[in-house]
Amino acid sequence: MLDQLYPAARIKDDMASGVTLGLTGLAYNTKMFTEQGWPAPTSWMDLADPKFEGKVVFQSMSSSTYGLHGFLMVNRIQGGSEADVEPGFSKWADTIGPNVLEYIPSSAKLSEMVQTGEAAIFPLTPTAVATQKARGIPMEYAQPKEGSVLLMVAECVTANNGSPAMAQKLAEFLLTPQAQSAALEFGNQIPSNLKTQPSNPAAQATVDKFKVYMKTVNTLDWDAVNALRPEWNTRWNKTVER
């Protein structure tokens, strides 16, 4: 079964597998962009464009995966890596920082801030954007040229559980094309199994878009992230969200 998955959906040493895929890229306020005559964003560094002064909303790196992803992509563009975030921190105040209206702890406020015209551009996923668009929020997703960041729901069978055989069967079933097709149709869950057959044209269109996005997806060194994030959080809270 694992050989049917996107390579990026296989966790190190096959300790877990991605069941549904997500990607953190950029989203933008289509109403504002249309009114201002702005082209859709194409790069993570568009967040530093002077025309967005006071219009960037950024999720807090210390409390949001979207914020963490956005910061680490900016850090990579500035020459850093998950083992070296100095470029991102040192350049933030001269690039994106001046444009940020508010650092928010989660994405819950984004729909309101888009509707009130406060938020022009922000990190978000294609699926979250699709949900907001379905509610009438003027929002669209843009894939940065540097690529988005892989975000997924993963599963693993825990050791010493009471029903190891049944747990393994469930884990295997959730990775099958059959299960993932249903999850896509009824839950908008993007399949990790490349053999999944979407059941309707809308689902097929979604999968086709994700296949394109996955060609430039970035994966993080989570060993480094997990080891260093407490230190990053402290620095972020003291120097960025002070």
PDB file of C-alpha atoms in Angstrom:
ATOM      1  CA  MET A   1       0.000   0.000   0.000  1.00  0.00           C
ATOM      2  CA  LEU A   2       2.764   2.464   0.876  1.00  0.00           C
ATOM      3  CA  ASP A   3       4.137   2.349  -2.656  1.00  0.00           C
ATOM      4  CA  GLN A   4       0.849   3.895  -3.873  1.00  0.00           C
ATOM      5  CA  LEU A   5       1.321   7.052  -1.810  1.00  0.00           C
ATOM      6  CA  TYR A   6       2.937  10.334  -2.705  1.00  0.00           C
ATOM      7  CA  PRO A   7       6.569   9.973  -1.550  1.00  0.00           C
ATOM      8  CA  ALA A   8       6.127  13.065   0.634  1.00  0.00           C
ATOM      9  CA  ALA A   9       3.262  11.313   2.459  1.00  0.00           C
ATOM     10  CA  ARG A  10       5.561   8.652   3.886  1.00  0.00           C
ATOM     11  CA  ILE A  11       6.954   9.656   7.264  1.00  0.00           C
ATOM     12  CA  LYS A  12      10.603   8.988   8.088  1.00  0.00           C
ATOM     13  CA  ASP A  13      11.314   5.291   8.578  1.00  0.00           C
ATOM     14  CA  ASP A  14       7.656   4.588   7.636  1.00  0.00           C
ATOM     15  CA  MET A  15       6.618   5.223  11.224  1.00  0.00           C
ATOM     16  CA  ALA A  16       3.434   6.898   9.943  1.00  0.00           C
ATOM     17  CA  SER A  17       1.705   7.688   6.677  1.00  0.00           C
ATOM     18  CA  GLY A  18      -0.195  10.703   5.423  1.00  0.00           C
ATOM     19  CA  VAL A  19      -3.916  10.014   5.061  1.00  0.00           C
ATOM     20  CA  THR A  20      -4.920  13.389   3.686  1.00  0.00           C
ATOM     21  CA  LEU A  21      -2.759  16.112   2.174  1.00  0.00           C
ATOM     22  CA  GLY A  22      -2.676  19.841   2.747  1.00  0.00           C
ATOM     23  CA  LEU A  23      -0.396  22.643   1.626  1.00  0.00           C
ATOM     24  CA  THR A  24       0.373  26.007   3.166  1.00  0.00           C
ATOM     25  CA  GLY A  25       0.755  28.689   0.537  1.00  0.00           C
ATOM     26  CA  LEU A  26      -0.646  32.175   0.093  1.00  0.00           C
ATOM     27  CA  ALA A  27      -4.237  33.390   0.042  1.00  0.00           C
ATOM     28  CA  TYR A  28      -5.500  36.823  -0.851  1.00  0.00           C
ATOM     29  CA  ASN A  29      -8.562  39.065  -0.721  1.00  0.00           C
ATOM     30  CA  THR A  30      -9.926  38.967  -4.277  1.00  0.00           C
ATOM     31  CA  LYS A  31     -12.254  41.922  -3.719  1.00  0.00           C
ATOM     32  CA  MET A  32      -9.410  44.152  -2.590  1.00  0.00           C
ATOM     33  CA  PHE A  33      -7.039  42.926  -5.292  1.00  0.00           C
ATOM     34  CA  THR A  34      -9.647  43.581  -7.993  1.00  0.00           C
ATOM     35  CA  GLU A  35     -10.457  47.057  -6.682  1.00  0.00           C
ATOM     36  CA  GLN A  36      -6.766  47.967  -6.493  1.00  0.00           C
ATOM     37  CA  GLY A  37      -5.871  46.365  -9.819  1.00  0.00           C
ATOM     38  CA  TRP A  38      -3.267  44.148  -8.167  1.00  0.00           C
ATOM     39  CA  PRO A  39      -2.139  40.899  -9.838  1.00  0.00           C
ATOM     40  CA  ALA A  40      -2.402  37.694  -7.839  1.00  0.00           C
ATOM     41  CA  PRO A  41       0.625  37.036  -5.601  1.00  0.00           C
ATOM     42  CA  THR A  42       3.286  34.698  -6.951  1.00  0.00           C
ATOM     43  CA  SER A  43       5.959  34.585  -4.228  1.00  0.00           C
ATOM     44  CA  TRP A  44       6.282  34.323  -0.473  1.00  0.00           C
ATOM     45  CA  MET A  45       8.220  37.577  -0.654  1.00  0.00           C
ATOM     46  CA  ASP A  46       5.139  39.358  -1.984  1.00  0.00           C
ATOM     47  CA  LEU A  47       4.313  39.634   1.716  1.00  0.00           C
ATOM     48  CA  ALA A  48       7.085  42.266   1.821  1.00  0.00           C
ATOM     49  CA  ASP A  49       5.718  44.344  -1.086  1.00  0.00           C
ATOM     50  CA  PRO A  50       5.294  47.971   0.130  1.00  0.00           C
ATOM     51  CA  LYS A  51       1.808  48.163  -1.389  1.00  0.00           C
ATOM     52  CA  PHE A  52       0.660  45.723   1.295  1.00  0.00           C
ATOM     53  CA  GLU A  53       1.750  47.947   4.180  1.00  0.00           C
ATOM     54  CA  GLY A  54      -0.731  47.422   6.990  1.00  0.00           C
ATOM     55  CA  LYS A  55      -2.593  44.779   4.967  1.00  0.00           C
ATOM     56  CA  VAL A  56      -0.642  41.583   5.737  1.00  0.00           C
ATOM     57  CA  VAL A  57      -2.150  39.313   8.368  1.00  0.00           C
ATOM     58  CA  PHE A  58       0.259  36.670   9.621  1.00  0.00           C
ATOM     59  CA  GLN A  59      -0.481  33.775  11.920  1.00  0.00           C
ATOM     60  CA  SER A  60       1.739  33.655  14.973  1.00  0.00           C
ATOM     61  CA  MET A  61       4.674  31.307  14.458  1.00  0.00           C
ATOM     62  CA  SER A  62       4.526  30.290  18.110  1.00  0.00           C
ATOM     63  CA  SER A  63       0.905  29.101  17.968  1.00  0.00           C
ATOM     64  CA  SER A  64       0.082  28.317  14.331  1.00  0.00           C
ATOM     65  CA  THR A  65       1.457  25.798  11.862  1.00  0.00           C
ATOM     66  CA  TYR A  66       0.566  28.203   9.042  1.00  0.00           C
ATOM     67  CA  GLY A  67       2.663  30.894  10.689  1.00  0.00           C
ATOM     68  CA  LEU A  68       5.517  28.444  11.241  1.00  0.00           C
ATOM     69  CA  HIS A  69       5.399  27.370   7.592  1.00  0.00           C
ATOM     70  CA  GLY A  70       5.317  30.949   6.343  1.00  0.00           C
ATOM     71  CA  PHE A  71       8.244  31.984   8.490  1.00  0.00           C
ATOM     72  CA  LEU A  72      10.356  28.970   7.524  1.00  0.00           C
ATOM     73  CA  MET A  73       9.755  29.572   3.821  1.00  0.00           C
ATOM     74  CA  VAL A  74      10.837  33.206   4.187  1.00  0.00           C
ATOM     75  CA  ASN A  75      13.849  31.947   6.140  1.00  0.00           C
ATOM     76  CA  ARG A  76      14.766  29.536   3.324  1.00  0.00           C
ATOM     77  CA  ILE A  77      14.429  32.287   0.721  1.00  0.00           C
ATOM     78  CA  GLN A  78      16.810  34.423   2.789  1.00  0.00           C
ATOM     79  CA  GLY A  79      19.356  31.595   2.805  1.00  0.00           C
ATOM     80  CA  GLY A  80      18.447  29.765   5.991  1.00  0.00           C
ATOM     81  CA  SER A  81      17.279  26.273   6.853  1.00  0.00           C
ATOM     82  CA  GLU A  82      15.450  24.551   9.690  1.00  0.00           C
ATOM     83  CA  ALA A  83      18.844  24.228  11.384  1.00  0.00           C
ATOM     84  CA  ASP A  84      19.581  27.941  10.892  1.00  0.00           C
ATOM     85  CA  VAL A  85      16.755  30.467  11.286  1.00  0.00           C
ATOM     86  CA  GLU A  86      19.016  33.482  11.779  1.00  0.00           C
ATOM     87  CA  PRO A  87      18.389  34.761   8.225  1.00  0.00           C
ATOM     88  CA  GLY A  88      14.636  34.741   8.749  1.00  0.00           C
ATOM     89  CA  PHE A  89      14.736  36.500  12.089  1.00  0.00           C
ATOM     90  CA  SER A  90      17.369  39.039  11.091  1.00  0.00           C
ATOM     91  CA  LYS A  91      15.580  40.007   7.850  1.00  0.00           C
ATOM     92  CA  TRP A  92      12.009  40.007   9.161  1.00  0.00           C
ATOM     93  CA  ALA A  93      11.992  43.556  10.494  1.00  0.00           C
ATOM     94  CA  ASP A  94      13.210  44.925   7.155  1.00  0.00           C
ATOM     95  CA  THR A  95      10.974  42.851   4.874  1.00  0.00           C
ATOM     96  CA  ILE A  96       7.609  41.503   5.994  1.00  0.00           C
ATOM     97  CA  GLY A  97       7.415  42.915   9.501  1.00  0.00           C
ATOM     98  CA  PRO A  98       6.551  46.503   8.478  1.00  0.00           C
ATOM     99  CA  ASN A  99       3.589  45.279   6.422  1.00  0.00           C
ATOM    100  CA  VAL A 100       1.939  43.189   9.138  1.00  0.00           C
ATOM    101  CA  LEU A 101      -1.299  44.614  10.494  1.00  0.00           C
ATOM    102  CA  GLU A 102      -1.767  41.907  13.084  1.00  0.00           C
ATOM    103  CA  TYR A 103      -0.271  38.609  14.208  1.00  0.00           C
ATOM    104  CA  ILE A 104      -3.193  36.314  14.936  1.00  0.00           C
ATOM    105  CA  PRO A 105      -3.040  33.107  17.020  1.00  0.00           C
ATOM    106  CA  SER A 106      -5.048  31.112  14.466  1.00  0.00           C
ATOM    107  CA  SER A 107      -6.882  31.585  11.178  1.00  0.00           C
ATOM    108  CA  ALA A 108     -10.300  31.981  12.804  1.00  0.00           C
ATOM    109  CA  LYS A 109     -10.360  35.768  12.298  1.00  0.00           C
ATOM    110  CA  LEU A 110      -9.341  35.762   8.650  1.00  0.00           C
ATOM    111  CA  SER A 111     -12.815  35.593   7.126  1.00  0.00           C
ATOM    112  CA  GLU A 112     -13.900  38.592   9.195  1.00  0.00           C
ATOM    113  CA  MET A 113     -10.744  40.554   8.364  1.00  0.00           C
ATOM    114  CA  VAL A 114     -11.171  39.855   4.652  1.00  0.00           C
ATOM    115  CA  GLN A 115     -14.775  41.030   4.728  1.00  0.00           C
ATOM    116  CA  THR A 116     -13.893  44.220   6.588  1.00  0.00           C
ATOM    117  CA  GLY A 117     -11.076  44.985   4.148  1.00  0.00           C
ATOM    118  CA  GLU A 118      -8.330  44.688   6.760  1.00  0.00           C
ATOM    119  CA  ALA A 119      -6.564  41.619   5.329  1.00  0.00           C
ATOM    120  CA  ALA A 120      -5.129  41.593   1.816  1.00  0.00           C
ATOM    121  CA  ILE A 121      -2.739  38.633   1.889  1.00  0.00           C
ATOM    122  CA  PHE A 122      -1.892  35.867   4.361  1.00  0.00           C
ATOM    123  CA  PRO A 123      -0.644  32.251   4.606  1.00  0.00           C
ATOM    124  CA  LEU A 124      -3.392  29.633   4.204  1.00  0.00           C
ATOM    125  CA  THR A 125      -4.196  26.283   2.583  1.00  0.00           C
ATOM    126  CA  PRO A 126      -6.149  25.616  -0.621  1.00  0.00           C
ATOM    127  CA  THR A 127      -8.749  23.594   1.275  1.00  0.00           C
ATOM    128  CA  ALA A 128      -9.296  26.332   3.860  1.00  0.00           C
ATOM    129  CA  VAL A 129      -9.663  28.845   1.039  1.00  0.00           C
ATOM    130  CA  ALA A 130     -12.196  26.590  -0.703  1.00  0.00           C
ATOM    131  CA  THR A 131     -14.229  26.396   2.500  1.00  0.00           C
ATOM    132  CA  GLN A 132     -14.266  30.184   2.855  1.00  0.00           C
ATOM    133  CA  LYS A 133     -15.135  30.712  -0.818  1.00  0.00           C
ATOM    134  CA  ALA A 134     -18.105  28.357  -0.417  1.00  0.00           C
ATOM    135  CA  ARG A 135     -19.337  30.682   2.336  1.00  0.00           C
ATOM    136  CA  GLY A 136     -19.100  33.685   0.045  1.00  0.00           C
ATOM    137  CA  ILE A 137     -15.824  35.091   1.380  1.00  0.00           C
ATOM    138  CA  PRO A 138     -13.867  36.848  -1.437  1.00  0.00           C
ATOM    139  CA  MET A 139     -10.715  34.803  -1.124  1.00  0.00           C
ATOM    140  CA  GLU A 140      -8.437  32.836  -3.465  1.00  0.00           C
ATOM    141  CA  TYR A 141      -5.387  30.606  -3.119  1.00  0.00           C
ATOM    142  CA  ALA A 142      -2.073  31.349  -4.856  1.00  0.00           C
ATOM    143  CA  GLN A 143       0.766  28.838  -5.155  1.00  0.00           C
ATOM    144  CA  PRO A 144       4.083  30.628  -4.492  1.00  0.00           C
ATOM    145  CA  LYS A 145       6.768  30.083  -7.121  1.00  0.00           C
ATOM    146  CA  GLU A 146       9.077  28.843  -4.345  1.00  0.00           C
ATOM    147  CA  GLY A 147       6.475  26.182  -3.544  1.00  0.00           C
ATOM    148  CA  SER A 148       4.054  25.584  -0.720  1.00  0.00           C
ATOM    149  CA  VAL A 149       4.763  23.617   2.463  1.00  0.00           C
ATOM    150  CA  LEU A 150       3.415  20.118   3.002  1.00  0.00           C
ATOM    151  CA  LEU A 151       0.796  19.887   5.726  1.00  0.00           C
ATOM    152  CA  MET A 152      -0.977  16.583   6.268  1.00  0.00           C
ATOM    153  CA  VAL A 153      -2.964  14.418   8.622  1.00  0.00           C
ATOM    154  CA  ALA A 154      -0.947  11.299   9.325  1.00  0.00           C
ATOM    155  CA  GLU A 155      -1.831   7.995  10.933  1.00  0.00           C
ATOM    156  CA  CYS A 156       0.131   5.358  12.773  1.00  0.00           C
ATOM    157  CA  VAL A 157      -0.729   2.231  14.716  1.00  0.00           C
ATOM    158  CA  THR A 158       0.246   2.744  18.326  1.00  0.00           C
ATOM    159  CA  ALA A 159       2.362   0.166  20.088  1.00  0.00           C
ATOM    160  CA  ASN A 160       0.809  -2.105  22.708  1.00  0.00           C
ATOM    161  CA  ASN A 161      -2.777  -1.290  21.732  1.00  0.00           C
ATOM    162  CA  GLY A 162      -5.545  -3.706  22.650  1.00  0.00           C
ATOM    163  CA  SER A 163      -6.456  -4.764  19.110  1.00  0.00           C
ATOM    164  CA  PRO A 164      -3.272  -4.672  17.006  1.00  0.00           C
ATOM    165  CA  ALA A 165      -4.677  -6.708  14.103  1.00  0.00           C
ATOM    166  CA  MET A 166      -7.831  -4.604  13.780  1.00  0.00           C
ATOM    167  CA  ALA A 167      -5.855  -1.379  14.198  1.00  0.00           C
ATOM    168  CA  GLN A 168      -3.562  -2.412  11.366  1.00  0.00           C
ATOM    169  CA  LYS A 169      -6.532  -3.265   9.142  1.00  0.00           C
ATOM    170  CA  LEU A 170      -8.127   0.134   9.820  1.00  0.00           C
ATOM    171  CA  ALA A 171      -4.868   1.940   9.090  1.00  0.00           C
ATOM    172  CA  GLU A 172      -4.496   0.037   5.829  1.00  0.00           C
ATOM    173  CA  PHE A 173      -8.125   0.683   4.824  1.00  0.00           C
ATOM    174  CA  LEU A 174      -7.821   4.453   5.344  1.00  0.00           C
ATOM    175  CA  LEU A 175      -4.990   4.484   2.807  1.00  0.00           C
ATOM    176  CA  THR A 176      -6.970   2.668   0.120  1.00  0.00           C
ATOM    177  CA  PRO A 177      -8.310   4.479  -2.947  1.00  0.00           C
ATOM    178  CA  GLN A 178     -11.840   3.473  -1.912  1.00  0.00           C
ATOM    179  CA  ALA A 179     -11.633   5.135   1.501  1.00  0.00           C
ATOM    180  CA  GLN A 180      -9.830   8.197   0.219  1.00  0.00           C
ATOM    181  CA  SER A 181     -12.294   8.710  -2.633  1.00  0.00           C
ATOM    182  CA  ALA A 182     -15.146   8.839  -0.099  1.00  0.00           C
ATOM    183  CA  ALA A 183     -13.184  11.180   2.162  1.00  0.00           C
ATOM    184  CA  LEU A 184     -12.582  13.480  -0.804  1.00  0.00           C
ATOM    185  CA  GLU A 185     -16.227  13.493  -1.881  1.00  0.00           C
ATOM    186  CA  PHE A 186     -17.827  13.924   1.528  1.00  0.00           C
ATOM    187  CA  GLY A 187     -15.119  15.646   3.553  1.00  0.00           C
ATOM    188  CA  ASN A 188     -12.968  17.529   1.029  1.00  0.00           C
ATOM    189  CA  GLN A 189      -9.980  15.487   2.229  1.00  0.00           C
ATOM    190  CA  ILE A 190      -7.201  15.483  -0.364  1.00  0.00           C
ATOM    191  CA  PRO A 191      -6.034  11.915  -1.032  1.00  0.00           C
ATOM    192  CA  SER A 192      -2.477  10.815  -0.401  1.00  0.00           C
ATOM    193  CA  ASN A 193      -2.959   7.673  -2.491  1.00  0.00           C
ATOM    194  CA  LEU A 194      -2.074   8.399  -6.113  1.00  0.00           C
ATOM    195  CA  LYS A 195      -4.488   5.705  -7.325  1.00  0.00           C
ATOM    196  CA  THR A 196      -7.554   7.380  -5.820  1.00  0.00           C
ATOM    197  CA  GLN A 197     -10.278   7.956  -8.413  1.00  0.00           C
ATOM    198  CA  PRO A 198     -12.405  11.065  -7.701  1.00  0.00           C
ATOM    199  CA  SER A 199     -16.130  10.365  -7.958  1.00  0.00           C
ATOM    200  CA  ASN A 200     -17.245  13.607  -9.635  1.00  0.00           C
ATOM    201  CA  PRO A 201     -15.827  16.390 -11.844  1.00  0.00           C
ATOM    202  CA  ALA A 202     -15.445  18.868  -8.978  1.00  0.00           C
ATOM    203  CA  ALA A 203     -13.408  16.396  -6.948  1.00  0.00           C
ATOM    204  CA  GLN A 204     -11.322  15.572 -10.006  1.00  0.00           C
ATOM    205  CA  ALA A 205     -10.582  19.263 -10.552  1.00  0.00           C
ATOM    206  CA  THR A 206      -9.427  19.589  -6.937  1.00  0.00           C
ATOM    207  CA  VAL A 207      -7.116  16.584  -7.239  1.00  0.00           C
ATOM    208  CA  ASP A 208      -5.712  17.877 -10.532  1.00  0.00           C
ATOM    209  CA  LYS A 209      -4.799  21.187  -8.889  1.00  0.00           C
ATOM    210  CA  PHE A 210      -3.113  19.416  -6.000  1.00  0.00           C
ATOM    211  CA  LYS A 211      -1.068  17.286  -8.364  1.00  0.00           C
ATOM    212  CA  VAL A 212       0.359  20.488  -9.803  1.00  0.00           C
ATOM    213  CA  TYR A 213       0.993  21.974  -6.356  1.00  0.00           C
ATOM    214  CA  MET A 214       2.756  18.792  -5.225  1.00  0.00           C
ATOM    215  CA  LYS A 215       5.371  19.189  -7.960  1.00  0.00           C
ATOM    216  CA  THR A 216       6.934  22.085  -6.019  1.00  0.00           C
ATOM    217  CA  VAL A 217       5.957  21.172  -2.461  1.00  0.00           C
ATOM    218  CA  ASN A 218       8.481  21.741   0.325  1.00  0.00           C
ATOM    219  CA  THR A 219       8.891  19.340   3.234  1.00  0.00           C
ATOM    220  CA  LEU A 220      10.401  20.405   6.529  1.00  0.00           C
ATOM    221  CA  ASP A 221      13.065  18.806   8.688  1.00  0.00           C
ATOM    222  CA  TRP A 222      10.725  18.126  11.585  1.00  0.00           C
ATOM    223  CA  ASP A 223      13.491  16.663  13.734  1.00  0.00           C
ATOM    224  CA  ALA A 224      15.176  20.075  13.689  1.00  0.00           C
ATOM    225  CA  VAL A 225      11.869  21.944  14.037  1.00  0.00           C
ATOM    226  CA  ASN A 226      10.721  19.968  17.060  1.00  0.00           C
ATOM    227  CA  ALA A 227      14.098  20.308  18.762  1.00  0.00           C
ATOM    228  CA  LEU A 228      14.427  24.041  18.190  1.00  0.00           C
ATOM    229  CA  ARG A 229      10.880  25.370  18.152  1.00  0.00           C
ATOM    230  CA  PRO A 230      10.693  26.266  21.866  1.00  0.00           C
ATOM    231  CA  GLU A 231      13.748  28.463  21.354  1.00  0.00           C
ATOM    232  CA  TRP A 232      12.231  29.988  18.209  1.00  0.00           C
ATOM    233  CA  ASN A 233       8.926  30.646  19.974  1.00  0.00           C
ATOM    234  CA  THR A 234      10.654  32.561  22.743  1.00  0.00           C
ATOM    235  CA  ARG A 235      12.619  34.647  20.266  1.00  0.00           C
ATOM    236  CA  TRP A 236       9.548  35.273  18.090  1.00  0.00           C
ATOM    237  CA  ASN A 237       7.459  36.438  21.040  1.00  0.00           C
ATOM    238  CA  LYS A 238      10.228  38.750  22.253  1.00  0.00           C
ATOM    239  CA  THR A 239      11.397  40.224  18.957  1.00  0.00           C
ATOM    240  CA  VAL A 240       8.515  39.951  16.489  1.00  0.00           C
ATOM    241  CA  GLU A 241       5.258  40.008  18.479  1.00  0.00           C
ATOM    242  CA  ARG A 242       6.614  42.203  21.222  1.00  0.00           C
TER     243      ARG A 242
END
